[in-house]
CSV table of C-alpha atoms in Angstrom, one decimal:
chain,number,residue,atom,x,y,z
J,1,UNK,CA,0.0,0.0,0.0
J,2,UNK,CA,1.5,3.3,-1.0
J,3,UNK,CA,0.2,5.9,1.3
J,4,UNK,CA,2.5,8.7,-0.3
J,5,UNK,CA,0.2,7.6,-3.5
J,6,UNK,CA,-3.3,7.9,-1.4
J,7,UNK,CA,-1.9,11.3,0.1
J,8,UNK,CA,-1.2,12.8,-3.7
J,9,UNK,CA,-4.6,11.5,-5.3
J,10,UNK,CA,-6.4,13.2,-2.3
J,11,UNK,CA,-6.8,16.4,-3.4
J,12,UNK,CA,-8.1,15.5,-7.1
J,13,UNK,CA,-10.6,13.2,-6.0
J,14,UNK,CA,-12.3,15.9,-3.5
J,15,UNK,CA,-12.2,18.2,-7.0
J,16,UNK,CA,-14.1,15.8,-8.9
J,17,UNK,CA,-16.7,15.3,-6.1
J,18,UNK,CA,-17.1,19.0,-6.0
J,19,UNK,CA,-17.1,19.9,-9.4
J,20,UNK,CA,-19.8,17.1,-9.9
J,21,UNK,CA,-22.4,18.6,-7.1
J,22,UNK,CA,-21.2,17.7,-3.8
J,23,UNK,CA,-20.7,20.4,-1.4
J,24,UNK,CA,-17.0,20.3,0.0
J,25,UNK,CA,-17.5,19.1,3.6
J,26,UNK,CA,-19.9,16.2,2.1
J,27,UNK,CA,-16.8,15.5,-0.4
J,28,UNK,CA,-14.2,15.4,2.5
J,29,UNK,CA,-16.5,12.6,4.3
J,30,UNK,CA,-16.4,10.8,1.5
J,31,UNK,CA,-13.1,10.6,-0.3
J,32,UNK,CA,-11.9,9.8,3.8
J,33,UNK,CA,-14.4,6.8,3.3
J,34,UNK,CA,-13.1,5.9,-0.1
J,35,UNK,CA,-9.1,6.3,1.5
J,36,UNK,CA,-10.1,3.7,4.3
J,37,UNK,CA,-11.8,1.4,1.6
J,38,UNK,CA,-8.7,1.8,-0.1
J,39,UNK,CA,-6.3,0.7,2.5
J,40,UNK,CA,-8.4,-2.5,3.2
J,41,UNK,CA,-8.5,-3.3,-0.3
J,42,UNK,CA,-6.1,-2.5,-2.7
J,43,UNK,CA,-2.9,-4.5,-0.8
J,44,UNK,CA,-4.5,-7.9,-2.3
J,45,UNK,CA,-6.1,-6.6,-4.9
J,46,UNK,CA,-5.0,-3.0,-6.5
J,47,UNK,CA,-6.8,-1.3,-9.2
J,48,UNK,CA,-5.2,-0.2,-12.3
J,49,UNK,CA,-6.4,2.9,-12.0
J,50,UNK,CA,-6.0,4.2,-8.3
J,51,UNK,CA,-7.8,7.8,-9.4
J,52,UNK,CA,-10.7,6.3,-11.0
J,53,UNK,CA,-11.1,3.6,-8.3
J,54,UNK,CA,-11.2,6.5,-5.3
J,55,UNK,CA,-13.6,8.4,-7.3
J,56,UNK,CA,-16.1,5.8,-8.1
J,57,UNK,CA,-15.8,4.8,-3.9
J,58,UNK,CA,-15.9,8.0,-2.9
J,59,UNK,CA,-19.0,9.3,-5.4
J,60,UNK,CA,-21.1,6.0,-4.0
J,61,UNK,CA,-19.9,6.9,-0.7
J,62,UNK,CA,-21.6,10.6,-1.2
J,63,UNK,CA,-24.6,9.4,-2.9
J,64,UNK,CA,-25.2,6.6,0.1
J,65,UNK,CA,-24.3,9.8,2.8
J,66,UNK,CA,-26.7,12.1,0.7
J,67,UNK,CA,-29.8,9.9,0.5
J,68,UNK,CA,-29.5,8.8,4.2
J,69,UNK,CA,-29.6,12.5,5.2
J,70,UNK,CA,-32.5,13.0,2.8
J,71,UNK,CA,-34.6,10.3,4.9
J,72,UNK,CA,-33.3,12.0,7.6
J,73,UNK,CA,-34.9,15.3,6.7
J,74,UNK,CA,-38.0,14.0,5.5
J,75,UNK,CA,-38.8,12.4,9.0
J,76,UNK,CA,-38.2,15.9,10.7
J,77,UNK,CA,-40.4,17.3,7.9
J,78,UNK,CA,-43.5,14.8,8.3
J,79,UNK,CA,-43.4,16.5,12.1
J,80,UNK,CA,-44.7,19.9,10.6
J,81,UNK,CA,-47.7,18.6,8.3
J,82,UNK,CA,-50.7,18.9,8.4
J,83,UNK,CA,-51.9,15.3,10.6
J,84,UNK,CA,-53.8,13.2,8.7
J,85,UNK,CA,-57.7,12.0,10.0
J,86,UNK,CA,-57.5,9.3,12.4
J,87,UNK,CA,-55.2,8.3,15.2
J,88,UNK,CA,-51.8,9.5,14.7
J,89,UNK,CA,-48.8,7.3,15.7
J,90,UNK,CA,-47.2,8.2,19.3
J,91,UNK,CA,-43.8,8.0,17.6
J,92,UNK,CA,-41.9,7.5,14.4
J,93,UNK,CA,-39.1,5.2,13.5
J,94,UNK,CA,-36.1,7.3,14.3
J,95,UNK,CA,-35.5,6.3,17.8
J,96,UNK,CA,-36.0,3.0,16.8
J,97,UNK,CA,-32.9,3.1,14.4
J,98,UNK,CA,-30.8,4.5,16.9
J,99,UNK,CA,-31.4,1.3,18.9
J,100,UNK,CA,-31.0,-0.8,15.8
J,101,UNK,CA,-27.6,0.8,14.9
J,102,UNK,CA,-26.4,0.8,18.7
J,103,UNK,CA,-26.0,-3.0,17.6
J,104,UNK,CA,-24.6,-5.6,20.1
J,105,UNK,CA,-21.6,-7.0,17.8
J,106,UNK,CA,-20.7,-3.2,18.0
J,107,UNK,CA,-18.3,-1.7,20.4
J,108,UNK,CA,-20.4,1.4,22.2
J,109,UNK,CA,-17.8,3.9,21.0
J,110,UNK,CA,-18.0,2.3,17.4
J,111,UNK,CA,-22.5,1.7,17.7
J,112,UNK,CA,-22.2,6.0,18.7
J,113,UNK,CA,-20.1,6.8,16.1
J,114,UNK,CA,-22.0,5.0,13.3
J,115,UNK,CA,-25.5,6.0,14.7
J,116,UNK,CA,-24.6,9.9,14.7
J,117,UNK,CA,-23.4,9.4,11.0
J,118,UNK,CA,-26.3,7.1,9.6
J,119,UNK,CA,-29.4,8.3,11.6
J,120,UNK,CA,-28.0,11.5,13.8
J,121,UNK,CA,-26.7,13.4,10.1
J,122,UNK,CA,-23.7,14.7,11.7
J,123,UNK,CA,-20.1,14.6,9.5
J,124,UNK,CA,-17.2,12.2,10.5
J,125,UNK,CA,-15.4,16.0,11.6
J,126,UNK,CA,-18.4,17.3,13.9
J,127,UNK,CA,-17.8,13.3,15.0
J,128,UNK,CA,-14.1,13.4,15.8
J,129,UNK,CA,-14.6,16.4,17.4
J,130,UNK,CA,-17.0,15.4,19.7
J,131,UNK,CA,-14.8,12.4,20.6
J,132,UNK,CA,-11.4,14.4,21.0
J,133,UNK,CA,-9.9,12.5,18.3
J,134,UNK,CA,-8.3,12.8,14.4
J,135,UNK,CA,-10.8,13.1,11.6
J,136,UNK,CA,-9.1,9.8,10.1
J,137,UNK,CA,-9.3,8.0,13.0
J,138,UNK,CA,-12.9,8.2,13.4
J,139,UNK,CA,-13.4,7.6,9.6
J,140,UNK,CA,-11.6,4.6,10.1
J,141,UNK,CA,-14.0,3.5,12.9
J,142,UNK,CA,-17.2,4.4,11.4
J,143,UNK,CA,-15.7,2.2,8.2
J,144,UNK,CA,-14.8,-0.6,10.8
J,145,UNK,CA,-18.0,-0.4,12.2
J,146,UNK,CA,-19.9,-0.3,8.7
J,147,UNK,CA,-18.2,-3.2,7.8
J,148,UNK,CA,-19.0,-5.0,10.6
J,149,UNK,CA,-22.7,-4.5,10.8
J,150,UNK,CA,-22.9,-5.1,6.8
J,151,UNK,CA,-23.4,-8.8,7.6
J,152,UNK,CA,-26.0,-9.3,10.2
J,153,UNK,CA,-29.8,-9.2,10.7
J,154,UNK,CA,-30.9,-5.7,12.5
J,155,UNK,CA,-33.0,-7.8,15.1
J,156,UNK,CA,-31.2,-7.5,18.0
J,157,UNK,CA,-31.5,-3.7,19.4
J,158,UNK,CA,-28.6,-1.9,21.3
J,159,UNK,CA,-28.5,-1.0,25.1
J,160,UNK,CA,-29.9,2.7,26.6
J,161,UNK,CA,-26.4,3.7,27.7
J,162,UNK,CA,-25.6,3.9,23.9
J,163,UNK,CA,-28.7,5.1,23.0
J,164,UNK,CA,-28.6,8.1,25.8
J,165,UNK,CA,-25.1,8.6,24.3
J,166,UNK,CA,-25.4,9.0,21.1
J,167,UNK,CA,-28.6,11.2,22.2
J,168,UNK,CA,-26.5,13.2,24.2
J,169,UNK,CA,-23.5,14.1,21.7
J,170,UNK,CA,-26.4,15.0,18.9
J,171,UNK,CA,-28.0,17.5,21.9
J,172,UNK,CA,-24.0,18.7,21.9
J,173,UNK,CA,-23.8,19.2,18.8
J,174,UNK,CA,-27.1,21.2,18.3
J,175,UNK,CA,-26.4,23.0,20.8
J,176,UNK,CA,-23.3,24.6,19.7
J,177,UNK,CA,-24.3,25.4,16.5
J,178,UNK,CA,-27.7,23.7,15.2
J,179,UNK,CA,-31.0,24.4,17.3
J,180,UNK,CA,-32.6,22.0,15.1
J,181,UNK,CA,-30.3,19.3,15.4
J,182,UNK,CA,-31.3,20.5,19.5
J,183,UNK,CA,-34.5,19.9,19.9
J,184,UNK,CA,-34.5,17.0,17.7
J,185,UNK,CA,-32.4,15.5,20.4
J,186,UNK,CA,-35.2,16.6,23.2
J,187,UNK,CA,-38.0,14.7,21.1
J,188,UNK,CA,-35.9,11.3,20.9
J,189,UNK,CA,-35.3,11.7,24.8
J,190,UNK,CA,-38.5,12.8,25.5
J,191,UNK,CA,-39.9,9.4,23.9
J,192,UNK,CA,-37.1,7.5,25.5
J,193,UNK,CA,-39.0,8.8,28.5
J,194,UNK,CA,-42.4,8.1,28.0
J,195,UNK,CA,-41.2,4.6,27.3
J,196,UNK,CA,-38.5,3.8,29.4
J,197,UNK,CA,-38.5,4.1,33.2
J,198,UNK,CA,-34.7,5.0,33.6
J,199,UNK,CA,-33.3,7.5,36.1
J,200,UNK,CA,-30.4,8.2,33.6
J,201,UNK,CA,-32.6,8.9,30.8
J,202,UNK,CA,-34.7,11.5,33.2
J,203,UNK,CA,-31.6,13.0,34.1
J,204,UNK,CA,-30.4,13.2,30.4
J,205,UNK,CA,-34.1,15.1,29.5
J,206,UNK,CA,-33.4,17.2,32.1
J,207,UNK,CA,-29.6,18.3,31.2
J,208,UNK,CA,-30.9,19.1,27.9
J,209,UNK,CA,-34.3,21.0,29.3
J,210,UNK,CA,-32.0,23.1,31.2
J,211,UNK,CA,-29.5,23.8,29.2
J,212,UNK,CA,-31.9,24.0,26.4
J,213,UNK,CA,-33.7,27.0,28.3
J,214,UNK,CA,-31.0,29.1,28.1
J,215,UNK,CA,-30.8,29.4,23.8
J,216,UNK,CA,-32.4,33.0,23.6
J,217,UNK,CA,-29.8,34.8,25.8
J,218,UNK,CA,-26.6,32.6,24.5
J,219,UNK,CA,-25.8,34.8,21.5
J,220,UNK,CA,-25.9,38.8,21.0
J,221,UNK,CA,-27.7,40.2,17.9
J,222,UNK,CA,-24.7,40.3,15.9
J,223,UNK,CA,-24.2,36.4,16.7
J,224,UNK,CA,-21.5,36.7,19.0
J,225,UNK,CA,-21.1,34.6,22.0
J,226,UNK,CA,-22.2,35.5,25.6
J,227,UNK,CA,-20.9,33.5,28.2
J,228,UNK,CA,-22.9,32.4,30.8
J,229,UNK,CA,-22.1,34.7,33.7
J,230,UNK,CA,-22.7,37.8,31.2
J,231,UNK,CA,-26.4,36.3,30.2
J,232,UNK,CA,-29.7,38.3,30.6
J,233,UNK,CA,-31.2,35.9,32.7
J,234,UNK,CA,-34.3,37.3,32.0
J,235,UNK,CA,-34.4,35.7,28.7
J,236,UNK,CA,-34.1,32.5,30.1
J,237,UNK,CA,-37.2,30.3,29.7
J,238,UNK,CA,-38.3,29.4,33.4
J,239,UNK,CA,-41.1,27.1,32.0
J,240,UNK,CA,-38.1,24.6,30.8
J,241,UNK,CA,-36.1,25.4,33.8
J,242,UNK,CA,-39.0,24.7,36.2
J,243,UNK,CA,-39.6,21.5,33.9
J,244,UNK,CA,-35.9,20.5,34.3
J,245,UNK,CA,-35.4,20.6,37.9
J,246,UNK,CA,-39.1,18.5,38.9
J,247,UNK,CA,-37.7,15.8,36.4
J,248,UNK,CA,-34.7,15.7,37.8
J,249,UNK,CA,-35.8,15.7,41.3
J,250,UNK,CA,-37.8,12.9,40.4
J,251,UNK,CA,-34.8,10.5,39.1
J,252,UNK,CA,-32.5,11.6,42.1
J,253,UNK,CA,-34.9,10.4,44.2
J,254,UNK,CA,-34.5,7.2,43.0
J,255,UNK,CA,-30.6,7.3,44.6
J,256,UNK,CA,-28.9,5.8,41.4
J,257,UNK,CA,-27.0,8.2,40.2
J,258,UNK,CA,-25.8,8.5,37.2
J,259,UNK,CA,-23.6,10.6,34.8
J,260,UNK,CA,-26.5,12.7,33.2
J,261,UNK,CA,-28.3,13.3,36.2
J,262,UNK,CA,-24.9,14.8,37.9
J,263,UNK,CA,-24.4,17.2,34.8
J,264,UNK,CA,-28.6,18.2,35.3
J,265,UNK,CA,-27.8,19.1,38.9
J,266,UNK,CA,-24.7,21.1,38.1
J,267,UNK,CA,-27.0,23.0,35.2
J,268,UNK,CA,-29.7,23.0,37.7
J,269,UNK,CA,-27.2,25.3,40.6
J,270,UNK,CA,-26.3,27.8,37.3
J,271,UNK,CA,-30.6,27.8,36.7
J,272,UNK,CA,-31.5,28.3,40.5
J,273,UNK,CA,-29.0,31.2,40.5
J,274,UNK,CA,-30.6,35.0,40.3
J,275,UNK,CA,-27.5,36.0,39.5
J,276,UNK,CA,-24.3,35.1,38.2
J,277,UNK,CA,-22.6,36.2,41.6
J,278,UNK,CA,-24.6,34.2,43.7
J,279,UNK,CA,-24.0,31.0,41.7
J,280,UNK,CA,-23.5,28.1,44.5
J,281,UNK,CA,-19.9,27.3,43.3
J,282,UNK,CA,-18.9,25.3,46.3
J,283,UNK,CA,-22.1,22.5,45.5
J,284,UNK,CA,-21.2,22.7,41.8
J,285,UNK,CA,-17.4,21.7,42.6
J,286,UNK,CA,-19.1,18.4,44.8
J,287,UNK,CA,-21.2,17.6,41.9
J,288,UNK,CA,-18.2,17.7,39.8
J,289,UNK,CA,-16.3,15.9,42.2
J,290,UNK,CA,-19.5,13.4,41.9
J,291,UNK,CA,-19.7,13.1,38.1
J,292,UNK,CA,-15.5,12.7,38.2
J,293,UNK,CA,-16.2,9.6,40.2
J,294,UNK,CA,-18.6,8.4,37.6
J,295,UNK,CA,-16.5,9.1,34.3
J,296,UNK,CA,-13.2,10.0,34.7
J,297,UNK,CA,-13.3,12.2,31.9
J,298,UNK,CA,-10.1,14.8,31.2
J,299,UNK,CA,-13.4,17.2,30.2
J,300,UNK,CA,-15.3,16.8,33.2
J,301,UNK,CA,-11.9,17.9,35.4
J,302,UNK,CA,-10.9,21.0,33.2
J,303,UNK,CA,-14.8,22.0,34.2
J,304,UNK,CA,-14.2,21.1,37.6
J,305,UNK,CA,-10.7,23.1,38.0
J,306,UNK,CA,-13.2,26.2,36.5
J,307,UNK,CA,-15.3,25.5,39.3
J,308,UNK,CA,-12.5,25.6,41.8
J,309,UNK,CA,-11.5,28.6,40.2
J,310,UNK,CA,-15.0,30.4,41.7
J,311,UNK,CA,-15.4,28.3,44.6
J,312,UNK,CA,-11.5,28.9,46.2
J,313,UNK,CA,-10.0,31.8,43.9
J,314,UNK,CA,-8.3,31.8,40.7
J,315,UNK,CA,-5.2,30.4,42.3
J,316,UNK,CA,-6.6,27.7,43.4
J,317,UNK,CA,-8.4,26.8,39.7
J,318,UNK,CA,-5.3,27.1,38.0
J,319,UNK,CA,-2.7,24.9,40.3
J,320,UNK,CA,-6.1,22.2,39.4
J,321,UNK,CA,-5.6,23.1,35.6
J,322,UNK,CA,-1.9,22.3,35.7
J,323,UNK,CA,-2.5,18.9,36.8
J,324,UNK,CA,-4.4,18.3,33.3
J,325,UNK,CA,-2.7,17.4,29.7
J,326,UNK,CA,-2.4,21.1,28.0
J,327,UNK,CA,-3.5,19.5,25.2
J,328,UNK,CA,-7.4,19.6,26.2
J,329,UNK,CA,-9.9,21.4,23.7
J,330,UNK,CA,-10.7,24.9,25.4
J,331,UNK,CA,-7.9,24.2,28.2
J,332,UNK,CA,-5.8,27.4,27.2
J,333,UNK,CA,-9.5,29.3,27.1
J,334,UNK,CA,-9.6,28.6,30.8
J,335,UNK,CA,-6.1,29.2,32.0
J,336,UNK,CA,-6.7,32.8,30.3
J,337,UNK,CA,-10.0,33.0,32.0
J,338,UNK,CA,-8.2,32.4,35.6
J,339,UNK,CA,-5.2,34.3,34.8
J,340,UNK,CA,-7.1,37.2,34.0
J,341,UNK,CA,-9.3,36.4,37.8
J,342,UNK,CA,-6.0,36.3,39.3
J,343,UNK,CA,-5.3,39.8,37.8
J,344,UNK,CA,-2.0,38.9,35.4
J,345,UNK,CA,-3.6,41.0,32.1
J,346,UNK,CA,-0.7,40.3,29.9
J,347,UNK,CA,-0.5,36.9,30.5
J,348,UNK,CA,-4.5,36.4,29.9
J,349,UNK,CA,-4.1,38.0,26.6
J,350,UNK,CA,-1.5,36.0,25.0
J,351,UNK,CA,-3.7,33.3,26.4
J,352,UNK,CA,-6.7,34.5,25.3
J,353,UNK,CA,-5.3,34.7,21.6
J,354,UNK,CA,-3.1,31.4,21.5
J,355,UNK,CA,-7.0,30.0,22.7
J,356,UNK,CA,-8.2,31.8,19.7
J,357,UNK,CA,-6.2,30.1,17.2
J,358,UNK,CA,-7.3,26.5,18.6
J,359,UNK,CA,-11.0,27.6,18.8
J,360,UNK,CA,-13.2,24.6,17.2
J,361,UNK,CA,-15.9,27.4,15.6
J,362,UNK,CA,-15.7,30.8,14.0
J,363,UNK,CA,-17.7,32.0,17.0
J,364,UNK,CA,-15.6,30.8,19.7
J,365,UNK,CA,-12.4,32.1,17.9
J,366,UNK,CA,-14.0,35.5,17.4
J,367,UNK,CA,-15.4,35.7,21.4
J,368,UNK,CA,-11.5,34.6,22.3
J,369,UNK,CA,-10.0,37.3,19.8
J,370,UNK,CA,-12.4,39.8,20.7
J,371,UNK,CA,-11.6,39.1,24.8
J,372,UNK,CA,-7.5,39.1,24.0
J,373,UNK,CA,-8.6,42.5,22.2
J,374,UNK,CA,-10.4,44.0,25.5
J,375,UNK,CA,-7.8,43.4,27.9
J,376,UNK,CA,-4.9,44.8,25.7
J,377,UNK,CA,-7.0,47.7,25.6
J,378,UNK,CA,-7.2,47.9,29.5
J,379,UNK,CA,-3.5,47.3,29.1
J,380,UNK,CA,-2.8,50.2,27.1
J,381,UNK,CA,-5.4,52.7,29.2
């Protein structure tokens, strides 16, 4: 296999998809598909023409992609006609194939991965980046996990935890970006409900309730960000909030705590709070310290050593940041964030605008910039 060969082809392939009608992050998806085919394939059996071959795997691989988000799309759209006569159906078939594609002879990273591609619409890059890892890495998995699944019968449903996760990173993703992609997320979890008597899946409506409430006041009218201590409260939509906290109530009741429900509570103490200042940062760091217990997750700790930050001074936050890889998405966002707490402008800055360079989105990256620009400002006052 000559990768230097795969490497040089690349870039004509993704021309040909785009030039033929596919739009160029829909291309990328798919020539990475095609590359992975590629390395499975051609060692035992190599085409004669390795430009053609990509081309023809990576237009299929589009045209599959395309029509799978089409179905997709025409589910959501069914949701805004006009009901027929008659009794309508509680649900359609879209949680369904989440629990079909959260298969058992799946790994749960791999079932997640390939559920939020086929049924969830997201791209192999919004994927990665969820899970922290390369864009060819996860193409590779998704592949793996295509091939795997190509064989067997579709009758034998995935587990909840998969479900809720794959749930949860679409919520993510929506939330960042996609309201749609949002509350699509809230009416899968909502059914997952209504059918399934799980504390973790009442904790995982009620994260996304809460945080959900909050939409209206999380961008200014030129589409900048706000962070959450600078939000009009006001704006937030206390019906949800109110909604939020009884379900959540409800499952920790139940005393079997879970992941979801720990992140609710935490989103529950920012909710409860009239005001930014008065933010209970002391019970937020023990339910940190609670859903560390549960997950161990690198993400979960940089939140935390924000927490600590609040709770026991900036000092404090940042001797917990430097125990954590520096490598973390949004890790030098938070050491700017403490540093300027702490008072040490200059170094906040530079922070601020190394943090803007890494920034996953054109919004974060302009909110960074924009906060590096404010405090060299105060600098030079």
């Amino acid at each position: 296999m000559d990768e230097l060969l795969l490497r040089s082809l690349t870039p004509s392939v993704l021309t040909v998809l785009v030039r033929r009608g596919a739009d160029f992050a829909a291309a990328e998806d798919a020539v990475q598909d095609a590359l992975v085919e590629a390395v499975r394939v051609w060692p035992g059996d190599a085409p004669r023409d390795p430009k053609g071959w990509l081309v023809t795997v990576a237009w299929r691989r589009f045209l599959d992609a395309t029509r799978a988000d089409a179905s997709r799309r025409r589910r959501e759209d069914r949701l805004d006609e006009e009901p027929v006569p008659g009794p309508a159906p509680a649900v359609d078939d879209t949680l369904q194939l989440y629990f079909l594609c959260a298969h058992p002879s799946l790994t749960p990273s791999s079932a997640v991965a390939l559920t939020l591609r086929a049924v969830g619409g997201l791209t192999t890059r919004q994927i990665a980046r969820a899970y922290l890892v390369p864009e060819a890495t996860m193409a590779q998995r998704i592949s793996r996990a295509k091939r795997t699944v190509s064989g067997v019968r579709f009758d034998r449903p995935g587990d909840v935890s998969t479900v809720l996760r794959v749930l949860y990173l679409v919520f993510n993703e929506g939330y960042s970006g996609d309201l749609d992609l949002a509350a699509e997320a809230i009416r899968l979890t909502r059914q997952l409900a209504a059918a399934i008597d799980h504390p973790e899946v009442a904790g995982l409506l009620a994260l996304m309730l809460l945080h959900h409430a909050r939409r209206a006041s999380r961008t200014a009218p030129d589409g900048g960000l706000v962070p959450l201590a600078e939000q009009d409260r006001g704006r937030w939509d206390t019906g949800m909030i109110a909604e939020g906290v009884e379900i959540l109530q409800a499952a920790l009741a139940r005393d079997r705590l879970g992941e979801y429900q720990a992140q609710a509570a935490v989103a529950a103490l920012h909710a409860d709070a009239p005001t930014a200042e008065e933010t209970d940062w002391v019970q937020i760091v023990e339910w940190y310290d609670e859903l560390a217990g549960l997950t161990d997750s690198p993400v979960v700790r940089l939140n935390r050593a924000v927490a600590v930050g609040e709770a026991d001074g900036p000092r404090a936050g940042l001797a917990e940041l430097a125990t954590l890889s520096d490598l973390l998405p949004r890790h030098t966002a938070v050491a700017a964030y403490l540093h300027e707490r702490d008072g040490d402008l200059p170094t906040a800055a530079r922070l601020y605008a190394e943090a803007a360079h890494k920034a996953p989105t054109l919004a974060e990256r302009d909110h960074l910039t924009r906060q590096a620009a404010r405090l060299n400002a105060r600098r030079r006052t």
